mmCIF file of C-alpha atoms and ligand atoms in Angstrom:
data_model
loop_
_atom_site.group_PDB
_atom_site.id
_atom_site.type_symbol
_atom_site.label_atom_id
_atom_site.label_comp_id
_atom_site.label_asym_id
_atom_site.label_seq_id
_atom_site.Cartn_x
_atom_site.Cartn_y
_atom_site.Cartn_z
ATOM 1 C CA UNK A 700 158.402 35.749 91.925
ATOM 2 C CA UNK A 701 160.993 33.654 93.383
ATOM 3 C CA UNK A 702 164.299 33.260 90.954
ATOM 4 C CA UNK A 703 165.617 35.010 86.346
ATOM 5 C CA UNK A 704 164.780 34.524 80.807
ATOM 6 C CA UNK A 705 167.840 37.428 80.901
ATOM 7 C CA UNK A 706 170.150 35.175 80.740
ATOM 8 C CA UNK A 707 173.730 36.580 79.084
ATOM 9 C CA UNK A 708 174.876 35.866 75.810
ATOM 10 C CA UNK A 709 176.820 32.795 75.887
ATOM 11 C CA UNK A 710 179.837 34.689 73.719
ATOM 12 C CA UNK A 711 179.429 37.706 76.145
ATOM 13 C CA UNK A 712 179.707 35.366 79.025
ATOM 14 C CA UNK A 713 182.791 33.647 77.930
ATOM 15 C CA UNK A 714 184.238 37.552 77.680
ATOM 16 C CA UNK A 715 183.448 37.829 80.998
ATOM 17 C CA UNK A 716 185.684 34.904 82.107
ATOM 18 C CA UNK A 717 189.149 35.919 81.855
ATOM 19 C CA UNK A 718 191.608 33.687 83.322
ATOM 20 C CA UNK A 719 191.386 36.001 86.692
ATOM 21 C CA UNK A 720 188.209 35.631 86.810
ATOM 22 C CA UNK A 721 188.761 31.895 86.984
ATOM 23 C CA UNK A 722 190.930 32.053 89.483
ATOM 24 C CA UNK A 723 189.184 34.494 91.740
ATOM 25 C CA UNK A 724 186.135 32.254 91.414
ATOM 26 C CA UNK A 725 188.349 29.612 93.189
ATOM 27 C CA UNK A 726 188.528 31.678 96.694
ATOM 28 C CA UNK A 727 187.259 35.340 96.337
ATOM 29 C CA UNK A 728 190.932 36.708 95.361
ATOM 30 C CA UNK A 729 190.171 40.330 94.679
ATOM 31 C CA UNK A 730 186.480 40.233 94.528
ATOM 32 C CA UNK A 731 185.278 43.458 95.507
ATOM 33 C CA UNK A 732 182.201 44.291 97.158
ATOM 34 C CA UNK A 733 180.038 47.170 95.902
ATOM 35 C CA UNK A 734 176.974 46.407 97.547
ATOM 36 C CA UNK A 735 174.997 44.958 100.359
ATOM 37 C CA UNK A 736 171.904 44.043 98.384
ATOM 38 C CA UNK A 737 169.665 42.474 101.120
ATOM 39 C CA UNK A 738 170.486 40.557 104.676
ATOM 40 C CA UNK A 739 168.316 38.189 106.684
ATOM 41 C CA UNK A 740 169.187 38.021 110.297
ATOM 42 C CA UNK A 741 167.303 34.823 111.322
ATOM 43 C CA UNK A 742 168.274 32.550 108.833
ATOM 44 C CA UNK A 743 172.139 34.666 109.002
ATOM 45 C CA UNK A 744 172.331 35.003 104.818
ATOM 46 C CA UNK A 745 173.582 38.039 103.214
ATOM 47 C CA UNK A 746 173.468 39.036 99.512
ATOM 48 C CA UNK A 747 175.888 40.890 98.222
ATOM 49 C CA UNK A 748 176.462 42.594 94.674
ATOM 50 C CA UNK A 749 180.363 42.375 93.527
ATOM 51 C CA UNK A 750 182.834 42.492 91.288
ATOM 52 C CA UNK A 751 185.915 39.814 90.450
ATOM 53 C CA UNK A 752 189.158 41.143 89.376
ATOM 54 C CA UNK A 753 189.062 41.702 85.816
ATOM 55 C CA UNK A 754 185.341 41.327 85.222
ATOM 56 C CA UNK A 755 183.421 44.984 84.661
ATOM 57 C CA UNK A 756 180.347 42.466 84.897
ATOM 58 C CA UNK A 757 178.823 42.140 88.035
ATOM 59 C CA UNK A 758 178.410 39.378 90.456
ATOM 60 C CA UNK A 759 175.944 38.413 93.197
ATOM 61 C CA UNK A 760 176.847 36.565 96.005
ATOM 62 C CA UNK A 761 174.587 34.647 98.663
ATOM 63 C CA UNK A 762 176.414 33.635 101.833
ATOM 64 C CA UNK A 763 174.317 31.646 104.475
ATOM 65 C CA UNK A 764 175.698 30.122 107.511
ATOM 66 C CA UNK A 765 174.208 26.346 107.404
ATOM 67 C CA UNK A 766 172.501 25.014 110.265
ATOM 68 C CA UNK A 767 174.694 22.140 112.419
ATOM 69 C CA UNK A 768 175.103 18.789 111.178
ATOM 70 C CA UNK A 769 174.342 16.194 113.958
ATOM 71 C CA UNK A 770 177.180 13.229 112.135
ATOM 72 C CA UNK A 771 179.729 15.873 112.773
ATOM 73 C CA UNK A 772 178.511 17.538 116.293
ATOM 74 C CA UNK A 773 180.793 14.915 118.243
ATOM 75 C CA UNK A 774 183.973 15.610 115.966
ATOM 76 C CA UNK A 775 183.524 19.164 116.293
ATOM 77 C CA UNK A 776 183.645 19.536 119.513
ATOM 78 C CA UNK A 777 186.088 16.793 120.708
ATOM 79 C CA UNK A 778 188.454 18.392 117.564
ATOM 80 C CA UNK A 779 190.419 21.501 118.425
ATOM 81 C CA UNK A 780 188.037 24.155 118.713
ATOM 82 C CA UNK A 781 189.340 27.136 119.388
ATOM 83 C CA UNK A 782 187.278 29.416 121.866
ATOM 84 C CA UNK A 783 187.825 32.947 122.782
ATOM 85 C CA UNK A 784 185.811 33.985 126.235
ATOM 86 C CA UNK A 785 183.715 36.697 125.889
ATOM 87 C CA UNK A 786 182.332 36.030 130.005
ATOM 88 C CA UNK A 787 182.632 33.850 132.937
ATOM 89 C CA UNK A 788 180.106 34.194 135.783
ATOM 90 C CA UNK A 789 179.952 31.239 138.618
ATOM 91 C CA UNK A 790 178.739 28.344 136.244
ATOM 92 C CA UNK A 791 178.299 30.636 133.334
ATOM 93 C CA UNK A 792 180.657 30.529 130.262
ATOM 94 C CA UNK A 793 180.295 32.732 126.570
ATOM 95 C CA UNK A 794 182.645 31.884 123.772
ATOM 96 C CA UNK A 795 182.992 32.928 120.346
ATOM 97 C CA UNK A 796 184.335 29.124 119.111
ATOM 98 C CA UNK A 797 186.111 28.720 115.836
ATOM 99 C CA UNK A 798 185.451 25.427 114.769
ATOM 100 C CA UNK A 799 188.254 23.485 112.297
ATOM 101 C CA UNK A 800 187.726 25.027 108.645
ATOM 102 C CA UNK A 801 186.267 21.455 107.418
ATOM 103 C CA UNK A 802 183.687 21.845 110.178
ATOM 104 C CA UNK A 803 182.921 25.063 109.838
ATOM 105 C CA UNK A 804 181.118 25.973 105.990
ATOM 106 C CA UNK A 805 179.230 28.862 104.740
ATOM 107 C CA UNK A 806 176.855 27.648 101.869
ATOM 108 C CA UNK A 807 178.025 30.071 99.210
ATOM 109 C CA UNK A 808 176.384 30.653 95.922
ATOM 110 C CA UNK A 809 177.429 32.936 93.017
ATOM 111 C CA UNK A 810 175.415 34.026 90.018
ATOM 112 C CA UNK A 811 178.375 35.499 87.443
ATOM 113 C CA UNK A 812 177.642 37.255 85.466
ATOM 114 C CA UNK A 813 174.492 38.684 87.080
ATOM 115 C CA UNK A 814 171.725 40.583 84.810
ATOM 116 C CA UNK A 815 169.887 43.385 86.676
ATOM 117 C CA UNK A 816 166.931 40.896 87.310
ATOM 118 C CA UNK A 817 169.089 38.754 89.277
ATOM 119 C CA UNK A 818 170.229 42.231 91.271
ATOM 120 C CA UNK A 819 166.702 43.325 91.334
ATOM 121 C CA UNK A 820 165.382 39.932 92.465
ATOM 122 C CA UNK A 821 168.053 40.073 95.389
ATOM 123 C CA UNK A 822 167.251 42.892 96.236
ATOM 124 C CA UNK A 823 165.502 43.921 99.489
ATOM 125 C CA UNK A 824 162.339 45.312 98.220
ATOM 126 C CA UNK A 825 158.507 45.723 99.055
ATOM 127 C CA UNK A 826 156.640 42.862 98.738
ATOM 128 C CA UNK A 827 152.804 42.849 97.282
ATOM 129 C CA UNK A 828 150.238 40.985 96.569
ATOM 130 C CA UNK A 829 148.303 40.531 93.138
ATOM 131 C CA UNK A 830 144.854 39.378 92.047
ATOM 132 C CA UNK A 831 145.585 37.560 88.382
ATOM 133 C CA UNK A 832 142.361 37.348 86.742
ATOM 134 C CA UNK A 833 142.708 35.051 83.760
ATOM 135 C CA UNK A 834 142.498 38.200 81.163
ATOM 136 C CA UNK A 835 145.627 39.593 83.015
ATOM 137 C CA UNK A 836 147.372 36.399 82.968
ATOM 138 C CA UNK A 837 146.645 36.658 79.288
ATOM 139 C CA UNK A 838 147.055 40.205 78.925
ATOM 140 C CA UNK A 839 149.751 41.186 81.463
ATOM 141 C CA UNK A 840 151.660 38.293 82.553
ATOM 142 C CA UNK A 841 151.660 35.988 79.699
ATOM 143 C CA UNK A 842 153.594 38.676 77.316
ATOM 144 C CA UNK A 843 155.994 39.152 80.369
ATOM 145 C CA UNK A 844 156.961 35.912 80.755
ATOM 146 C CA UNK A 845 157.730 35.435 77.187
ATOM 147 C CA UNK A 846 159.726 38.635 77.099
ATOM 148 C CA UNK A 847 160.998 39.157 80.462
ATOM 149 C CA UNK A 848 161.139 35.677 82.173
ATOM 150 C CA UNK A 849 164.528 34.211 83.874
ATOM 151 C CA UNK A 850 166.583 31.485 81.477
ATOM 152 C CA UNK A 851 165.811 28.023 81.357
ATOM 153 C CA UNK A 852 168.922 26.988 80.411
ATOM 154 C CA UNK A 853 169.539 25.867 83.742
ATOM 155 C CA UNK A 854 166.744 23.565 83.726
ATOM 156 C CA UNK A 855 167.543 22.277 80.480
ATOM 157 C CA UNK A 856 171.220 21.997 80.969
ATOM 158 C CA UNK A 857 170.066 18.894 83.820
ATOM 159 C CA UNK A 858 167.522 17.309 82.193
ATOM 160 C CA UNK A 859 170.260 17.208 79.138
ATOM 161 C CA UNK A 860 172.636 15.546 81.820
ATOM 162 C CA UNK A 861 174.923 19.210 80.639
ATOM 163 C CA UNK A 862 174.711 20.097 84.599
ATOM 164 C CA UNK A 863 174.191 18.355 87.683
ATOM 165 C CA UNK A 864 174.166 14.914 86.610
ATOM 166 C CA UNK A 865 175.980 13.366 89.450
ATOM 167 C CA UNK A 866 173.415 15.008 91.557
ATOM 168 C CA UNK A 867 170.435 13.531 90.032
ATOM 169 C CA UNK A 868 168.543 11.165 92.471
ATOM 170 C CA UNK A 869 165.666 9.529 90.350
ATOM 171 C CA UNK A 870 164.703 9.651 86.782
ATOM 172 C CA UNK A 871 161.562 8.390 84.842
ATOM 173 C CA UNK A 872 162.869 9.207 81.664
ATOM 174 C CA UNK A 873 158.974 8.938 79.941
ATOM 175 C CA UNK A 874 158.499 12.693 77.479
ATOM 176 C CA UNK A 875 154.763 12.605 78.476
ATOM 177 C CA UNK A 876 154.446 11.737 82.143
ATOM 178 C CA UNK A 877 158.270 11.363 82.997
ATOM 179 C CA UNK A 878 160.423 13.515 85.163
ATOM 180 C CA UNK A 879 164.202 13.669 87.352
ATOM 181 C CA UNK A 880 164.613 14.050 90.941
ATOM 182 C CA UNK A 881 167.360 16.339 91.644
ATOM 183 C CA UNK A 882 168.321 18.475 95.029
ATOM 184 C CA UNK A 883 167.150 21.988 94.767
ATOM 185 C CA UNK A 884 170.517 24.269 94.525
ATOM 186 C CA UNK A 885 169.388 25.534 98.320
ATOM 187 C CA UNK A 886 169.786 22.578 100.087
ATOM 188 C CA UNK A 887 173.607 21.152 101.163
ATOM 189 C CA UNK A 888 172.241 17.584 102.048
ATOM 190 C CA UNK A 889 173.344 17.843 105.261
ATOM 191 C CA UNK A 890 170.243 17.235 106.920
ATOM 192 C CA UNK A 891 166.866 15.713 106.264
ATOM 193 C CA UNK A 892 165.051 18.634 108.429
ATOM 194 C CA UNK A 893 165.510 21.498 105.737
ATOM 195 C CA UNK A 894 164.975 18.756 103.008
ATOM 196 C CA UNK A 895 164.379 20.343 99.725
ATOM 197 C CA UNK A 896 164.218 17.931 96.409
ATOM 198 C CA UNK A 897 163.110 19.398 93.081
ATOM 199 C CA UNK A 898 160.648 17.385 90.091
ATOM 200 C CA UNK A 899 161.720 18.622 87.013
ATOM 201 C CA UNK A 900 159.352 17.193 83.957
ATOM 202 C CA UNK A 901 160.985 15.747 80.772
ATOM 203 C CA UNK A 902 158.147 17.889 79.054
ATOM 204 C CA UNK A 903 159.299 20.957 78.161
ATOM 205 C CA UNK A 904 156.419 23.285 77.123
ATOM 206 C CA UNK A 905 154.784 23.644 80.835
ATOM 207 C CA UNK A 906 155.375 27.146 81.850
ATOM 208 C CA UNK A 907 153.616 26.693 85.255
ATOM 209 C CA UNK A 908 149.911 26.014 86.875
ATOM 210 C CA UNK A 909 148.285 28.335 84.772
ATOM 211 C CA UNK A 910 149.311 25.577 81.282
ATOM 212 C CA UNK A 911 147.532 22.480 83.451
ATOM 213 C CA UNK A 912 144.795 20.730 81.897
ATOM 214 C CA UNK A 913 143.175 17.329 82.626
ATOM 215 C CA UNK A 914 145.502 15.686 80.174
ATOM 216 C CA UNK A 915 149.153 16.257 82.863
ATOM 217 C CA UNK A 916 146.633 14.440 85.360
ATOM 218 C CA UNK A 917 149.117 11.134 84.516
ATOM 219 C CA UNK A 918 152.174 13.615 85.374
ATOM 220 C CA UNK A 919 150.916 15.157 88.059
ATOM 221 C CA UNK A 920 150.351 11.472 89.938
ATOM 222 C CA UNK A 921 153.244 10.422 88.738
ATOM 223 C CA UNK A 922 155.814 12.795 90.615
ATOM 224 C CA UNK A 923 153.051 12.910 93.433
ATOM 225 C CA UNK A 924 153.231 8.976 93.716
ATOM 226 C CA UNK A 925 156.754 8.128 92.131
ATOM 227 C CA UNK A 926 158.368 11.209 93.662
ATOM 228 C CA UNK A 927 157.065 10.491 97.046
ATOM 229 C CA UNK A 928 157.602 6.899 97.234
ATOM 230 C CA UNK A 929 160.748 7.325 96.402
ATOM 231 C CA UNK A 930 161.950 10.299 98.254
ATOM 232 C CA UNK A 931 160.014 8.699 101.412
ATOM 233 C CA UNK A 932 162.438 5.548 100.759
ATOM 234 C CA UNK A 933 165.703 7.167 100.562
ATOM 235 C CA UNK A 934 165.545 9.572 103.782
ATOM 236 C CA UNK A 935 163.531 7.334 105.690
ATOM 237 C CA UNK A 936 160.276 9.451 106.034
ATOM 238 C CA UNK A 937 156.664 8.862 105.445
ATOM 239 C CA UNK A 938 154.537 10.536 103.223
ATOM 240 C CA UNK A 939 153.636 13.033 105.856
ATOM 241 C CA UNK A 940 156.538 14.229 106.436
ATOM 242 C CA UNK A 941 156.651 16.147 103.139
ATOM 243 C CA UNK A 942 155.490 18.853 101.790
ATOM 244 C CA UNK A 943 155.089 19.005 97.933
ATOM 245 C CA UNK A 944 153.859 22.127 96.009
ATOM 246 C CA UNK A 945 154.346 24.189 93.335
ATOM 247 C CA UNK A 946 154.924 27.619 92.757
ATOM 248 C CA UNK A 947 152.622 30.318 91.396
ATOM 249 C CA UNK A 948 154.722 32.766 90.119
ATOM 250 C CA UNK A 949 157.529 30.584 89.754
ATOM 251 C CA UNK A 950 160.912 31.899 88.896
ATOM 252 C CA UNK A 951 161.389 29.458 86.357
ATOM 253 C CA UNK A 952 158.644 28.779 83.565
ATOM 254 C CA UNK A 953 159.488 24.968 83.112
ATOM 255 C CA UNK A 954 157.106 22.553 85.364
ATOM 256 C CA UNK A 955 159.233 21.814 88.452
ATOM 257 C CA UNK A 956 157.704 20.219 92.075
ATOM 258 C CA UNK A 957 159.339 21.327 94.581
ATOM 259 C CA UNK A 958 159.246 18.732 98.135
ATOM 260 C CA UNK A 959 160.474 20.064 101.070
ATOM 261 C CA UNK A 960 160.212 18.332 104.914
ATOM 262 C CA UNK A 961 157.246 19.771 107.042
ATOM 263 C CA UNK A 962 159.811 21.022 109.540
ATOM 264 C CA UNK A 963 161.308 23.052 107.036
ATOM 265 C CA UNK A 964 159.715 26.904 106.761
ATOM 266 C CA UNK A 965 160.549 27.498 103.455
ATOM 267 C CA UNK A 966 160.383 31.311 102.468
ATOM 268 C CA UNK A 967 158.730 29.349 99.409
ATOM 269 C CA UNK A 968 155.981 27.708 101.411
ATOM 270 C CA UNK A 969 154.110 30.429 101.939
ATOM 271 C CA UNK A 970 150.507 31.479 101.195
ATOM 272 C CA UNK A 971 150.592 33.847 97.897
ATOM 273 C CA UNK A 972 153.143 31.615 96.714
ATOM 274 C CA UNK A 973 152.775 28.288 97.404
ATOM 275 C CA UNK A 974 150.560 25.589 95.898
ATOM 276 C CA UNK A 975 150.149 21.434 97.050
ATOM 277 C CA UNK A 976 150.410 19.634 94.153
ATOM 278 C CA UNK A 977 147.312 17.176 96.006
ATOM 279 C CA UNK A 978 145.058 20.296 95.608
ATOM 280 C CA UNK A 979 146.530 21.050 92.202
ATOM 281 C CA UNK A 980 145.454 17.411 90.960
ATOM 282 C CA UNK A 981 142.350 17.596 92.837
ATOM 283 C CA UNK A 982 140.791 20.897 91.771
ATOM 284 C CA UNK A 983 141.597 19.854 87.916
ATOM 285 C CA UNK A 984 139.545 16.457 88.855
ATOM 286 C CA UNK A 985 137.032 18.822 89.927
ATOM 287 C CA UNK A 986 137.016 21.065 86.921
ATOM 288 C CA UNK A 987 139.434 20.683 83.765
ATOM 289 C CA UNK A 988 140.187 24.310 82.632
ATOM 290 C CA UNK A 989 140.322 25.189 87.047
ATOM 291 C CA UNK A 990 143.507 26.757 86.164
ATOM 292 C CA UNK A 991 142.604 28.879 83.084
ATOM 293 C CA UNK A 992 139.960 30.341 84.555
ATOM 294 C CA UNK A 993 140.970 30.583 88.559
ATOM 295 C CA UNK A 994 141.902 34.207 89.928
ATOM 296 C CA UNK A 995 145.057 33.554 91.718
ATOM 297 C CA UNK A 996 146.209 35.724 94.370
ATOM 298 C CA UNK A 997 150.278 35.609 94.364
ATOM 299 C CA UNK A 998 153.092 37.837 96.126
ATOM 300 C CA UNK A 999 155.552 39.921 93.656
ATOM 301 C CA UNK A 1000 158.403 41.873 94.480
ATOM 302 C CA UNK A 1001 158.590 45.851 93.682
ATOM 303 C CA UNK A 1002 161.085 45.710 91.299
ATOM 304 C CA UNK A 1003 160.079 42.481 89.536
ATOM 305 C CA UNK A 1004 159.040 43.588 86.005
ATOM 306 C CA UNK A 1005 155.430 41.476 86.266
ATOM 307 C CA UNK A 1006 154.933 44.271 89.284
ATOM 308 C CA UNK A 1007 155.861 46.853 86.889
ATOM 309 C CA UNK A 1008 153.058 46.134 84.317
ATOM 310 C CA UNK A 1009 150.699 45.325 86.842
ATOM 311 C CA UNK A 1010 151.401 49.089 87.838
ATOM 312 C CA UNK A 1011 151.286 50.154 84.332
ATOM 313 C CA UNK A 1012 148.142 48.125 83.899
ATOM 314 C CA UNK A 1013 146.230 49.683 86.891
ATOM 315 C CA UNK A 1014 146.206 47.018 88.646
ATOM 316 C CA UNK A 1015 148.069 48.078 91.768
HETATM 317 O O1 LIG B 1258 159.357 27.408 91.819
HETATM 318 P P1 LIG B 1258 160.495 28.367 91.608
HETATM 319 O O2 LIG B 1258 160.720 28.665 90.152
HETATM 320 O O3 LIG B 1258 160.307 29.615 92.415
HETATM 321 O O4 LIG B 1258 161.752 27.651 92.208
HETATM 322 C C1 LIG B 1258 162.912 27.365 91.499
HETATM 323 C C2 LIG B 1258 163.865 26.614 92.396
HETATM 324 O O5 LIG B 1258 164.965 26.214 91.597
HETATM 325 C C3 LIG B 1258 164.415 27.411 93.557
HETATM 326 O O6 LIG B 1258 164.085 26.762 94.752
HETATM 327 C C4 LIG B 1258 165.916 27.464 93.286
HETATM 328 O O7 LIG B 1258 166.685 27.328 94.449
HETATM 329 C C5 LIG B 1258 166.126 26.277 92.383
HETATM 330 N N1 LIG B 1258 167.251 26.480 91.484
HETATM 331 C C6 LIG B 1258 167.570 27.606 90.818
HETATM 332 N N2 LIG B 1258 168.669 27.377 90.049
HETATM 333 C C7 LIG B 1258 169.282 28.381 89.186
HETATM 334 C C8 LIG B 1258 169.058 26.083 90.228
HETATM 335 C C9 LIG B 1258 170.121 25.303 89.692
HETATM 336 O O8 LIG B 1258 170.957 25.728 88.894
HETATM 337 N N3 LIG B 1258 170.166 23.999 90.136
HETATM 338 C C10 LIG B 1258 169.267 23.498 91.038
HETATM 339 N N4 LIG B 1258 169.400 22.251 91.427
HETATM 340 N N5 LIG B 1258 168.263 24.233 91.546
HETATM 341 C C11 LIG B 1258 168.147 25.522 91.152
#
């Protein structure tokens, strides 16, 4: 599964925020660092479980360089960029360069306060792969995604325009077949090559591919058509420059498309996870309950608690 219903207590929460707390969230002052959850050396992110000053609750940080934007290549480089030489050899030069600080971000995101799903799910872990039937959706994973799923509230607080509404690019605001367009929390927007745009539906009681029927055929055409037509208009792309899919397990149990440029490998992309919302519309055409009845084959982490009853369940 990719992302966490264990979300905290909104009175427990606002314990958690004491005024340094606040403050530390600002710039870091006096975080502390217990833990080195997980690292990924090609795509240079590190996840980190912490504390801030004056919080017992935890934190966990992501920090991930971001790749080079081409607008601001020329002002980088013609700006004072400090280089320390590491060799010279005849025509051969190796720097470490320290570009000026408003050149030179590390996308940072912070989940506080953290449950242990969010440190489990951050974790570096075992990966495996599962054969769903659809008596262990109903038996196995159903129950767990009632009881154990990641919060919503997220979701909800941007289709409730509570979160994110400056960021929202498109909206149809129909309850049936209707939907926003926002950029997934991943992607800075700095460039169209790791473009990553997120369909959230106005409807609310979709948990995921498993729910669709015949009847979210309208939806499902509308954020492939809509969504696409617009997203292709705005960047500048055609229609085959995007990849749109769904995930099965998602993180989140709310309908959500994600789109995401061809060039872009997206951990999310991959087979076990990923689903094209064009097959998704075209194997319900074929059938109308494809979904409730389909096996489906998806990765889970170790320590994700759908792994767990799997385990418990004899299924692994
Ligand atoms: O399909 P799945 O549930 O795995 O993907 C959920 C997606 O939602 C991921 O790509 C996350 O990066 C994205 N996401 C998660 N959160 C908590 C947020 C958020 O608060 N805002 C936005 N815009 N995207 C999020």
């Amino acid at each position: 599964m990719a992302d966490d219903n264990t979300s905290m207590p909104a009175a427990k929460k606002a314990k958690c925020e004491s005024g340094d707390v606040q403050e530390a969230r600002k710039d870091f002052t006096g975080f502390v660092v217990d833990k080195v959850l997980n690292e990924v050396v090609q795509s240079k992110a590190i996840f980190v479980q912490g504390h801030f000053k004056g919080s017992d609750e935890p934190a966990v940080v992501i920090l991930e360089k971001t790749a080079f934007d081409r607008d601001t290549l020329g002002d980088m480089l013609s700006s004072r960029m400090e280089l320390q030489r590491i060799m010279q050899n005849d025509i051969y030069d190796v720097y470490n360069g320290y570009p000026p600080q408003n050149l030179n971000g590390i996308s940072t995101r912070i989940i506080y306060p953290a449950t242990e799903r969010h440190i489990m799910k951050y974790t570096s872990q075992q990966v495996y792969l599962i054969e769903e039937t659809a008596a262990d959706y109903q038996n196995i994973t159903l129950p767990s995604i009632t009881s154990r799923a990641f919060s919503i509230q997220w979701v909800y607080n941007i289709l409730d325009k509570k979160a994110e509404a400056d960021r929202i690019l498109y909206e149809d605001e129909d309850p049936e077949i209707g939907y926003l367009l926002a950029p997934d929390m991943k992607w800075d927007q700095t460039q169209i090559d790791n473009l990553h745009i997120d369909a959230i539906c106005h409807k609310r009681n979709i948990k995921s591919i498993r729910d669709l029927t015949e009847g979210h055929l309208p939806l499902l055409q509308n954020i492939k058509e809509k969504g696409t037509e617009f997203i292709c208009e705005k960047y500048g792309l055609t229609k085959n420059h995007l990849r749109v899919f769904l995930h099965y397990q998602p993180s989140y149990y709310h309908l959500h498309v994600h789109f995401t440029h061809i060039n872009f490998d997206a951990p999310g992309s991959r087979v076990g996870q990923a689903h094209l919302l064009s097959d998704v519309i075209d194997n319900i055409q074929l059938q109308h309950d494809y979904y409730q009845k389909k096996t489906m084959t998806f990765t889970v982490r170790e320590k994700d608690p759908l792994f767990q009853k799997f385990r418990e369940a004899g299924k692994v």
